Tab-separated table of C-alpha atoms and ligand atoms in Angstrom:
chain	number	residue	atom	x	y	z
B	103	MET	CA	69.137	53.109	83.418
B	104	HIS	CA	71.656	50.946	85.811
B	105	PRO	CA	69.689	49.457	88.470
B	106	VAL	CA	71.792	50.743	91.148
B	107	LEU	CA	71.197	54.153	89.535
B	108	ALA	CA	67.433	53.811	89.264
B	109	ASP	CA	67.084	52.820	93.077
B	110	ASP	CA	68.999	55.883	94.082
B	111	LEU	CA	66.499	57.898	92.292
B	112	SER	CA	63.549	56.429	94.173
B	113	ARG	CA	65.285	56.982	97.582
B	114	LEU	CA	66.554	60.672	96.736
B	115	PRO	CA	65.077	62.233	99.630
B	116	ASP	CA	66.791	59.749	102.360
B	117	LEU	CA	70.209	60.127	100.345
B	118	LEU	CA	69.781	63.923	100.651
B	119	GLN	CA	68.424	63.376	104.476
B	120	SER	CA	71.837	60.848	105.328
B	121	ALA	CA	73.501	63.739	104.597
B	122	ARG	CA	72.309	66.152	106.301
B	123	ASP	CA	72.220	63.749	109.611
B	124	PHE	CA	76.382	63.366	108.793
B	125	ALA	CA	76.401	66.860	108.037
B	126	ALA	CA	74.951	67.669	110.967
B	127	ARG	CA	76.696	65.409	113.369
B	128	GLU	CA	80.341	66.351	111.962
B	129	VAL	CA	79.330	70.252	112.358
B	130	ALA	CA	77.978	70.421	116.180
B	131	ALA	CA	81.390	67.969	116.662
B	132	LEU	CA	83.477	70.577	114.776
B	133	ALA	CA	84.162	72.788	117.817
B	134	GLU	CA	85.744	70.624	119.783
B	135	ARG	CA	87.676	68.031	116.934
B	136	PRO	CA	91.093	68.115	116.694
B	137	VAL	CA	91.943	71.480	114.138
B	138	ALA	CA	94.644	69.264	112.132
B	139	THR	CA	95.384	65.651	111.470
B	140	ALA	CA	98.547	64.157	111.112
B	141	ALA	CA	97.987	60.630	111.051
B	142	PRO	CA	98.615	58.711	107.627
B	143	ALA	CA	95.788	59.121	104.779
B	144	PRO	CA	94.195	55.772	104.155
B	145	GLN	CA	95.595	52.897	101.058
B	146	ARG	CA	94.236	53.828	97.825
B	147	ALA	CA	91.133	51.371	97.111
B	148	PRO	CA	90.895	50.373	93.904
B	149	LEU	CA	88.434	51.609	91.311
B	150	PRO	CA	84.848	50.495	92.077
B	151	ILE	CA	83.214	48.135	89.010
B	152	ALA	CA	79.912	47.128	90.572
B	153	GLY	CA	78.298	50.323	92.033
B	154	ALA	CA	77.233	50.247	95.576
B	155	GLY	CA	74.703	52.763	95.704
B	156	GLY	CA	74.896	56.619	96.993
B	157	ALA	CA	74.259	55.223	100.917
B	158	THR	CA	77.156	53.274	101.279
B	159	ALA	CA	79.408	55.820	98.934
B	160	LEU	CA	78.233	57.830	102.224
B	161	ALA	CA	79.036	55.198	104.915
B	162	ARG	CA	82.402	54.799	103.342
B	163	PHE	CA	83.334	58.462	103.213
B	164	ALA	CA	82.247	58.718	106.864
B	165	GLU	CA	84.503	55.621	107.767
B	166	ARG	CA	87.437	56.006	105.918
B	167	TRP	CA	88.389	59.987	104.605
B	168	ALA	CA	85.736	62.226	106.571
B	169	PRO	CA	88.457	61.121	110.644
B	170	GLY	CA	91.292	62.754	108.529
B	171	PHE	CA	89.155	65.511	107.602
B	172	SER	CA	90.955	68.687	109.412
B	173	GLY	CA	88.553	71.592	111.212
B	174	SER	CA	89.107	73.764	109.038
B	175	ALA	CA	85.624	75.060	108.851
B	176	GLY	CA	85.883	75.079	113.174
B	177	PRO	CA	86.455	78.169	115.744
B	178	ARG	CA	90.247	77.711	116.090
B	179	TYR	CA	92.015	76.922	112.547
B	180	LEU	CA	94.549	80.192	111.994
B	181	GLY	CA	96.368	78.880	109.081
B	182	PHE	CA	96.681	80.741	105.983
B	183	ILE	CA	93.233	82.962	105.599
B	184	THR	CA	91.132	80.544	105.797
B	185	GLY	CA	87.422	81.580	106.422
B	186	GLY	CA	84.267	78.827	107.442
B	187	ALA	CA	81.155	78.870	105.965
B	188	THR	CA	78.357	80.044	107.415
B	189	PRO	CA	74.734	78.415	107.858
B	190	ALA	CA	72.663	80.091	105.291
B	191	SER	CA	76.150	79.976	103.144
B	192	VAL	CA	76.241	76.266	103.833
B	193	ALA	CA	72.217	75.764	102.460
B	194	GLY	CA	72.642	78.542	99.870
B	195	ASP	CA	75.984	76.062	98.592
B	196	TRP	CA	73.920	72.414	98.901
B	197	LEU	CA	70.635	74.166	96.282
B	198	THR	CA	73.831	75.060	93.977
B	199	SER	CA	74.712	71.765	93.450
B	200	ALA	CA	71.229	70.254	93.883
B	201	LEU	CA	69.731	72.521	90.868
B	202	ASP	CA	72.911	72.489	89.354
B	203	GLN	CA	72.689	75.686	87.049
B	204	ASN	CA	75.432	76.392	84.530
B	205	ILE	CA	75.939	80.232	84.936
B	206	SER	CA	78.266	80.181	81.018
B	207	GLY	CA	74.941	82.118	79.993
B	208	ALA	CA	71.106	82.664	80.615
B	209	GLY	CA	70.336	79.307	79.151
B	210	GLY	CA	66.857	79.179	79.719
B	211	SER	CA	67.203	80.213	83.564
B	212	TRP	CA	67.255	83.097	85.895
B	213	ALA	CA	70.429	82.262	87.760
B	214	GLN	CA	72.806	84.618	86.041
B	215	GLU	CA	71.045	87.620	87.165
B	216	LEU	CA	70.842	86.572	90.653
B	217	GLU	CA	74.506	86.360	90.030
B	218	ARG	CA	74.081	89.961	88.957
B	219	GLU	CA	71.897	91.241	91.753
B	220	THR	CA	74.567	89.411	94.032
B	221	LEU	CA	77.456	91.137	92.608
B	222	GLY	CA	75.422	94.831	92.570
B	223	TRP	CA	75.470	94.167	96.098
B	224	LEU	CA	79.104	92.902	96.783
B	225	ARG	CA	80.047	95.662	94.961
B	226	GLU	CA	77.738	97.789	97.658
B	227	LEU	CA	79.319	96.134	99.910
B	228	PHE	CA	82.949	97.165	98.676
B	229	GLY	CA	82.144	100.496	97.870
B	230	LEU	CA	83.090	100.488	94.500
B	231	SER	CA	80.950	102.167	92.011
B	232	GLU	CA	79.003	101.295	89.277
B	233	ALA	CA	81.491	101.971	87.482
B	234	HIS	CA	82.485	98.677	88.297
B	235	SER	CA	81.637	95.387	87.284
B	236	GLY	CA	82.093	91.833	88.492
B	237	ALA	CA	81.901	88.814	87.887
B	238	PHE	CA	82.550	84.836	90.547
B	239	VAL	CA	85.790	83.062	89.956
B	240	THR	CA	87.067	80.252	91.913
B	241	GLY	CA	89.427	82.529	93.872
B	242	ALA	CA	91.586	84.969	94.651
B	243	THR	CA	94.441	84.108	92.232
B	244	VAL	CA	91.612	83.748	89.247
B	245	SER	CA	90.577	86.845	90.037
B	246	ASN	CA	94.312	88.633	90.535
B	247	THR	CA	94.769	86.837	87.072
B	248	VAL	CA	91.556	88.385	85.439
B	249	GLY	CA	92.410	91.886	86.386
B	250	LEU	CA	96.266	91.917	85.285
B	251	ALA	CA	94.776	90.371	82.080
B	252	VAL	CA	92.723	93.177	81.745
B	253	GLY	CA	95.303	95.615	82.031
B	254	ARG	CA	97.553	93.859	79.959
B	255	GLU	CA	94.759	94.635	77.472
B	256	TRP	CA	95.054	97.740	78.170
B	257	LEU	CA	98.185	98.408	77.243
B	258	GLY	CA	97.851	97.065	74.476
B	259	GLU	CA	95.352	99.710	74.044
B	260	ARG	CA	97.702	102.374	74.628
B	261	LEU	CA	100.581	100.759	72.283
B	262	GLY	CA	97.860	100.614	69.488
B	263	VAL	CA	98.126	96.546	69.977
B	264	ASP	CA	95.539	94.141	69.957
B	265	VAL	CA	96.970	92.150	72.989
B	266	SER	CA	93.727	89.425	72.048
B	267	GLN	CA	94.403	88.215	68.611
B	268	ASP	CA	98.886	89.155	68.683
B	269	GLY	CA	99.654	87.660	71.547
B	270	THR	CA	101.730	89.340	74.356
B	271	ALA	CA	104.773	88.569	72.671
B	272	ALA	CA	103.760	92.261	70.298
B	273	LEU	CA	103.675	94.278	73.310
B	274	GLY	CA	107.647	93.970	74.098
B	275	PRO	CA	108.554	93.388	77.772
B	276	VAL	CA	105.615	94.062	80.577
B	277	ASP	CA	106.542	95.792	83.601
B	278	VAL	CA	104.638	94.793	86.621
B	279	LEU	CA	105.180	96.979	89.760
B	280	SER	CA	104.530	96.233	93.659
B	281	GLY	CA	105.690	96.847	96.847
B	282	SER	CA	104.398	93.387	99.097
B	283	PRO	CA	102.553	91.496	96.061
B	284	HIS	CA	100.896	87.929	97.083
B	285	SER	CA	102.328	85.616	95.446
B	286	SER	CA	99.795	84.866	92.929
B	287	ILE	CA	100.698	87.347	91.508
B	288	THR	CA	104.007	86.231	90.204
B	289	LYS	CA	102.431	83.379	89.041
B	290	ALA	CA	99.479	85.382	87.115
B	291	MET	CA	102.092	86.810	85.539
B	292	SER	CA	103.651	83.513	84.119
B	293	VAL	CA	100.146	82.962	83.236
B	294	LEU	CA	99.368	85.801	81.112
B	295	GLY	CA	103.185	85.294	79.092
B	296	ILE	CA	104.337	88.355	81.203
B	297	GLY	CA	107.155	86.504	82.603
B	298	ARG	CA	107.478	85.935	86.628
B	299	ASN	CA	111.094	88.008	86.216
B	300	ARG	CA	108.905	91.040	84.826
B	301	LEU	CA	108.075	91.981	88.503
B	302	ARG	CA	109.493	95.278	89.594
B	303	HIS	CA	109.819	95.139	93.471
B	304	VAL	CA	108.901	98.765	94.798
B	305	PRO	CA	110.757	99.853	97.869
B	306	LEU	CA	108.314	99.234	101.174
B	307	LEU	CA	108.166	101.704	103.619
B	308	PRO	CA	110.416	102.092	106.712
B	309	GLY	CA	109.827	100.844	110.032
B	310	ASN	CA	108.407	97.641	110.006
B	311	ARG	CA	106.045	98.075	107.133
B	312	GLU	CA	104.705	96.266	104.401
B	313	ALA	CA	102.878	99.244	102.280
B	314	VAL	CA	104.716	100.192	99.298
B	315	ASP	CA	106.733	103.800	99.483
B	316	VAL	CA	104.071	106.222	97.003
B	317	SER	CA	107.223	108.256	96.917
B	318	ALA	CA	109.624	105.190	95.780
B	319	LEU	CA	106.799	104.461	93.018
B	320	GLU	CA	106.435	107.517	91.713
B	321	ARG	CA	110.227	107.655	91.014
B	322	ALA	CA	110.100	104.271	89.368
B	323	LEU	CA	106.759	105.755	87.453
B	324	ALA	CA	108.935	108.526	86.846
B	325	GLU	CA	111.925	106.631	85.256
B	326	ARG	CA	110.148	105.097	82.319
B	327	HIS	CA	109.612	108.074	80.924
B	328	GLY	CA	105.963	107.704	79.533
B	329	ARG	CA	106.056	103.610	78.769
B	330	SER	CA	103.362	102.272	80.065
B	331	ALA	CA	103.127	100.099	83.023
B	332	ILE	CA	100.636	97.689	85.632
B	333	VAL	CA	100.953	98.951	89.219
B	334	VAL	CA	99.288	96.146	91.634
B	335	ALA	CA	98.278	97.493	94.991
B	336	ASN	CA	97.862	95.471	97.929
B	337	ALA	CA	94.879	95.722	100.647
B	338	GLY	CA	95.636	93.434	103.319
B	339	THR	CA	99.314	91.703	103.342
B	340	VAL	CA	99.068	88.155	104.654
B	341	ASN	CA	101.762	88.257	107.335
B	342	THR	CA	101.413	91.692	108.751
B	343	VAL	CA	98.116	92.563	107.155
B	344	ASP	CA	99.303	96.467	105.434
B	345	PHE	CA	97.779	98.302	103.077
B	346	ASP	CA	98.954	100.577	100.974
B	347	ASP	CA	98.080	103.909	100.228
B	348	LEU	CA	94.926	103.215	97.588
B	349	ARG	CA	94.390	107.312	97.318
B	350	ALA	CA	97.830	108.593	97.006
B	351	ILE	CA	98.511	106.069	94.428
B	352	ALA	CA	95.542	106.589	92.385
B	353	ALA	CA	96.061	110.243	91.772
B	354	LEU	CA	99.790	109.255	90.711
B	355	LYS	CA	97.654	108.055	87.487
B	356	GLU	CA	97.304	111.915	86.298
B	357	ARG	CA	101.122	112.193	86.214
B	358	TYR	CA	102.164	109.067	84.970
B	359	ASP	CA	99.894	105.842	82.534
B	360	PHE	CA	99.792	102.874	84.846
B	361	TRP	CA	97.024	100.144	84.781
B	362	LEU	CA	96.000	100.615	88.679
B	363	HIS	CA	94.859	96.304	89.993
B	364	VAL	CA	93.959	96.037	93.274
B	365	ASP	CA	94.826	93.087	95.308
B	366	ALA	CA	91.918	93.426	98.349
B	367	ALA	CA	91.510	89.343	98.784
B	368	PHE	CA	90.423	90.131	102.415
B	369	GLY	CA	91.779	93.081	102.981
B	370	GLY	CA	88.735	94.675	101.378
B	371	PHE	CA	86.323	93.499	103.975
B	372	ALA	CA	88.042	96.464	106.018
B	373	ALA	CA	85.023	98.424	104.279
B	374	LEU	CA	82.417	96.653	106.356
B	375	SER	CA	83.756	98.289	109.674
B	376	PRO	CA	84.012	102.306	109.619
B	377	ALA	CA	86.753	101.479	112.294
B	378	TYR	CA	88.402	99.704	109.045
B	379	ALA	CA	87.514	101.609	106.357
B	380	SER	CA	90.115	104.151	106.122
B	381	LEU	CA	92.336	101.217	105.019
B	382	VAL	CA	91.018	100.735	101.918
B	383	ASP	CA	89.998	104.112	100.995
B	384	GLY	CA	90.649	104.874	97.307
B	385	LEU	CA	89.900	101.482	96.520
B	386	ASP	CA	86.995	103.026	93.912
B	387	GLU	CA	89.499	104.487	91.609
B	388	ALA	CA	91.343	101.361	91.113
B	389	ASP	CA	90.940	99.634	87.072
B	390	SER	CA	90.568	95.829	88.291
B	391	VAL	CA	89.972	94.981	92.000
B	392	CYS	CA	90.601	91.293	93.644
B	393	VAL	CA	88.255	90.294	96.096
B	394	ASP	CA	87.632	86.966	97.433
B	395	LEU	CA	84.534	85.443	98.904
B	396	HIS	CA	85.986	82.086	100.662
B	397	LYS	CA	87.676	84.127	102.673
B	398	TRP	CA	86.351	86.596	105.117
B	399	LEU	CA	82.545	86.304	104.138
B	400	ASN	CA	83.038	82.568	104.820
B	401	VAL	CA	81.209	81.217	101.688
B	402	PRO	CA	82.685	77.418	101.554
B	403	TYR	CA	85.477	77.009	98.950
B	404	ASP	CA	85.155	77.977	96.336
B	405	ALA	CA	84.482	81.620	95.652
B	406	ALA	CA	85.608	84.889	95.091
B	407	VAL	CA	85.173	87.968	92.961
B	408	GLN	CA	87.032	90.056	90.101
B	409	PHE	CA	85.688	93.881	89.909
B	410	THR	CA	87.125	96.561	86.559
B	411	ARG	CA	86.193	99.795	85.349
B	412	ARG	CA	86.558	98.491	82.146
B	413	ARG	CA	84.732	95.151	80.936
B	414	ASP	CA	84.919	96.217	77.135
B	415	LEU	CA	88.481	94.990	77.423
B	416	GLN	CA	87.686	92.367	79.293
B	417	ILE	CA	85.322	91.149	76.813
B	418	ALA	CA	88.444	91.391	74.336
B	419	ALA	CA	90.595	88.884	76.479
B	420	PHE	CA	87.617	86.174	77.482
B	421	HIS	CA	84.982	86.635	75.217
B	422	ASN	CA	84.466	83.047	73.750
B	423	ALA	CA	82.208	83.837	70.221
B	424	SER	CA	81.019	80.449	68.345
B	425	PRO	CA	78.021	80.127	66.362
B	426	TYR	CA	75.605	78.391	69.497
B	427	LEU	CA	77.549	80.770	71.784
B	428	GLY	CA	77.059	84.006	70.187
B	429	MET	CA	79.163	87.229	70.755
B	430	PRO	CA	78.747	89.187	73.897
B	431	THR	CA	76.536	92.321	73.212
B	432	GLY	CA	74.725	94.764	75.940
B	433	ASP	CA	74.962	92.958	79.167
B	434	PRO	CA	77.388	90.008	78.450
B	435	ASP	CA	76.785	86.147	79.199
B	436	PHE	CA	79.671	85.592	81.838
B	437	LEU	CA	81.646	83.130	79.174
B	438	HIS	CA	82.866	86.351	77.663
B	439	LEU	CA	83.907	87.502	81.018
B	440	THR	CA	85.647	84.966	83.026
B	441	PRO	CA	88.769	82.203	82.206
B	442	GLU	CA	86.024	79.330	82.700
B	443	ASN	CA	83.203	78.449	79.958
B	444	SER	CA	81.005	75.793	82.367
B	445	ARG	CA	80.383	77.398	85.684
B	446	ARG	CA	78.510	76.684	88.785
B	447	LEU	CA	76.139	79.101	90.373
B	448	ARG	CA	78.842	80.579	93.036
B	449	ALA	CA	76.963	83.485	94.114
B	450	LEU	CA	73.943	81.409	95.131
B	451	PRO	CA	76.431	80.810	98.917
B	452	ALA	CA	77.352	84.758	98.892
B	453	TRP	CA	73.431	85.616	98.324
B	454	PHE	CA	72.229	83.142	100.761
B	455	SER	CA	74.989	84.978	103.456
B	456	LEU	CA	73.821	88.431	102.631
B	457	VAL	CA	70.435	88.105	102.886
B	458	ALA	CA	70.872	85.775	105.752
B	459	TYR	CA	73.447	88.537	107.937
B	460	GLY	CA	73.482	91.367	106.109
B	461	ARG	CA	75.847	94.354	106.061
B	462	THR	CA	76.329	94.453	109.505
B	463	GLY	CA	76.030	90.535	110.551
B	464	HIS	CA	79.444	90.321	107.885
B	465	ARG	CA	80.391	93.402	110.178
B	466	GLU	CA	80.696	92.270	112.976
B	467	ILE	CA	82.160	89.182	112.232
B	468	VAL	CA	85.171	91.215	110.725
B	469	GLU	CA	85.482	93.546	113.742
B	470	ARG	CA	85.078	90.670	116.107
B	471	ASN	CA	88.212	88.869	114.125
B	472	VAL	CA	90.174	92.123	114.223
B	473	GLU	CA	89.343	92.138	118.074
B	474	LEU	CA	90.155	88.169	118.753
B	475	ALA	CA	93.305	88.850	116.699
B	476	ARG	CA	94.475	91.998	119.076
B	477	ARG	CA	93.856	89.886	122.403
B	478	LEU	CA	96.325	86.915	121.323
B	479	GLY	CA	99.160	88.984	120.025
B	480	ARG	CA	98.688	90.771	123.287
B	481	GLY	CA	98.777	87.425	125.028
B	482	ILE	CA	101.188	86.019	122.766
B	483	ASP	CA	102.889	89.515	123.474
B	484	ALA	CA	103.509	88.860	127.310
B	485	LEU	CA	104.633	84.956	126.811
B	486	PRO	CA	108.304	84.794	127.948
B	487	GLY	CA	108.571	82.288	124.476
B	488	LEU	CA	107.195	84.176	122.594
B	489	ARG	CA	107.378	88.165	120.188
B	490	LEU	CA	105.470	89.988	117.908
B	491	MET	CA	107.282	90.151	114.545
B	492	ALA	CA	105.045	93.351	113.710
B	493	PRO	CA	102.208	95.193	115.429
B	494	VAL	CA	98.581	93.370	114.698
B	495	ARG	CA	97.344	95.606	112.161
B	496	LEU	CA	94.334	93.851	111.892
B	497	ASN	CA	92.805	90.364	111.875
B	498	VAL	CA	96.591	88.268	111.674
B	499	VAL	CA	99.074	87.618	114.103
B	500	CYS	CA	102.844	87.706	113.328
B	501	PHE	CA	105.085	86.469	115.633
B	502	THR	CA	107.968	84.035	116.098
B	503	LEU	CA	110.241	82.528	118.930
B	504	THR	CA	112.396	84.347	120.989
B	505	GLY	CA	115.995	84.001	121.446
B	506	ASN	CA	117.160	82.401	117.681
B	507	PRO	CA	114.172	82.033	115.553
B	508	THR	CA	115.626	79.140	113.476
B	509	ALA	CA	112.974	78.169	110.595
B	510	GLU	CA	114.199	74.446	112.307
B	511	ARG	CA	112.895	76.063	115.655
B	512	VAL	CA	109.708	77.487	114.253
B	513	ASN	CA	108.897	74.530	112.323
B	514	ALA	CA	109.143	72.561	115.111
B	515	LEU	CA	106.759	75.304	117.235
B	516	ALA	CA	104.216	74.475	114.644
B	517	GLN	CA	103.961	71.038	114.850
B	518	ALA	CA	103.936	70.803	117.976
B	519	VAL	CA	100.603	73.008	117.776
B	520	ALA	CA	99.300	71.480	115.026
B	521	GLU	CA	99.533	68.380	117.079
B	522	SER	CA	98.091	69.668	119.984
B	523	GLY	CA	94.678	69.661	118.035
B	524	GLU	CA	93.988	73.076	119.612
B	525	THR	CA	94.777	75.163	117.154
B	526	TYR	CA	96.689	75.329	113.640
B	527	VAL	CA	98.682	78.177	112.603
B	528	THR	CA	100.995	78.426	109.593
B	529	PRO	CA	105.122	78.947	109.202
B	530	THR	CA	106.203	82.302	107.446
B	531	VAL	CA	109.582	84.362	106.535
B	532	TYR	CA	109.116	87.981	107.862
B	533	GLY	CA	111.679	90.298	107.030
B	534	GLY	CA	113.807	87.305	106.750
B	535	VAL	CA	113.000	86.369	110.143
B	536	PRO	CA	111.071	82.146	110.236
B	537	GLY	CA	107.667	82.888	112.009
B	538	LEU	CA	103.993	81.762	112.755
B	539	ARG	CA	100.965	83.664	111.451
B	540	ALA	CA	97.672	83.262	113.093
B	541	ALA	CA	94.362	84.481	110.855
B	542	PHE	CA	91.640	85.037	112.059
B	543	SER	CA	88.650	85.242	110.308
B	544	ASN	CA	85.992	82.374	110.969
B	545	TRP	CA	82.534	83.467	112.118
B	546	ARG	CA	82.208	81.371	114.814
B	547	THR	CA	85.742	81.703	116.742
B	548	THR	CA	84.860	83.276	120.361
B	549	ASP	CA	87.027	84.811	123.247
B	550	ALA	CA	87.005	81.191	124.833
B	551	ASP	CA	88.693	79.571	121.645
B	552	THR	CA	91.318	82.390	121.404
B	553	ALA	CA	92.487	81.430	125.519
B	554	ARG	CA	92.458	78.356	124.267
B	555	VAL	CA	95.259	78.966	121.378
B	556	LEU	CA	96.952	81.575	124.013
B	557	ASP	CA	97.086	78.085	126.151
B	558	ALA	CA	98.228	76.329	123.254
B	559	LEU	CA	100.961	78.825	121.961
B	560	ALA	CA	102.132	78.869	125.591
B	561	ALA	CA	102.159	74.777	126.640
B	562	ALA	CA	104.340	74.731	122.612
B	563	SER	CA	106.742	77.559	123.182
B	564	ASP	CA	107.273	76.766	127.071
X	298	LIG	C1	94.373	84.047	99.226
X	298	LIG	C2	95.040	85.712	99.400
X	298	LIG	C3	95.679	85.259	97.502
X	298	LIG	C4	95.057	83.950	96.569
X	298	LIG	O1	93.781	83.570	96.867
X	298	LIG	P1	93.506	81.973	96.456
X	298	LIG	O2	91.796	82.223	96.667
X	298	LIG	O3	93.672	81.334	97.454
X	298	LIG	O4	93.195	82.259	95.250
X	298	LIG	C5	95.474	85.893	96.682
X	298	LIG	N1	96.197	87.088	97.371
X	298	LIG	C6	95.904	87.962	99.094
X	298	LIG	C7	96.320	89.034	98.852
X	298	LIG	C8	95.484	86.625	99.840
X	298	LIG	O5	95.386	86.736	99.977
């Protein structure tokens, strides 16, 4: 064994302790450190030839790189839909690395069964029935891709074509109908050989809404004269967190032939609160469902789940049969269900968080985040320099400058806010108008944080 490696082996507990001490200091400082960094990253160092050992690696990281990491795990980072990492989920994540299981299949370990237990809990959390089976993937983009891949396989079944064997071209043109899809849907269409241009935008409800007009969707389906399609319903849009009427869309399946995929990346968490659960009413009727976990479940990157009612078609698309891996039977190994073959135990951080905080603990995070978003919305509404672009429907505040909000002015505002170190929000365009989004999905965010965010926005827009 290389002597430095042998030395690290003999001191492994010390190395883990040092990393733990460092992490504890960083996380303790998270609420007060600048939320974003604008300083340039250090020059790249040459490839190390003689290894310096784990302790030195930690010291170099702490010195060269850690100071420029953002406070995205902290309470006032409101860009994208970010989420943080609950204490228990971090512990679970560390153990995922330390125990380094490969969840392509059982492989002489109980770990695959732990993933299945966790998937069962999540299915219940989101109100899905046992007709849905699931798997962990890296994020909502991959979850959407898997859902559309299963939908593509279903289209083949309708046409008597085996897409997995003969390719997407055997289907002819495939149409995907949606109101306000996330950009990852067109990315998935590109990857799957459907093509980004095959997205059919369905009109939205009038009155500042991002939800699809179900009667317009019905007309679009009727005009297809029986040609099957994929419909992507959106449960939580990123700008204004609007929800399609899932129940009404699912009801159309009685008359029209389509695969219903629901992108509930973060909106699925509405199911955790009796106050908001009606927003995802009908979710269980979907053929495939995407939910992100590194957003509102507050587990570390990267983790999402995908669910589907047609695991047989999922196996058709994703099976990885070989003499040493075997053909899928019964409860198939995960390598037959997901784009990945080797997989880390992404379920463990979620398992830890669910055991630690349960349904009620995670419900409290969702409800608190929504309350705080509404509070910030009321505060922004009262500022002379800013205005809301849409009502605060759930956990995102979409706002812009009063007067003429050009992209230049809005970007300058985003930059000034980031430079304050107090908070971080991301630019968007909503209804053709440049604006900003403040998204609440971190377990740590408090009233006091929200007041600081409002003060920072007031100062920067003054
Ligand atoms: C974030 C998000 C995605 C993409 O999620 P990743 O985890 O970044 O791949 C897809 N759809 C919606 C609605 C999202 O909010």
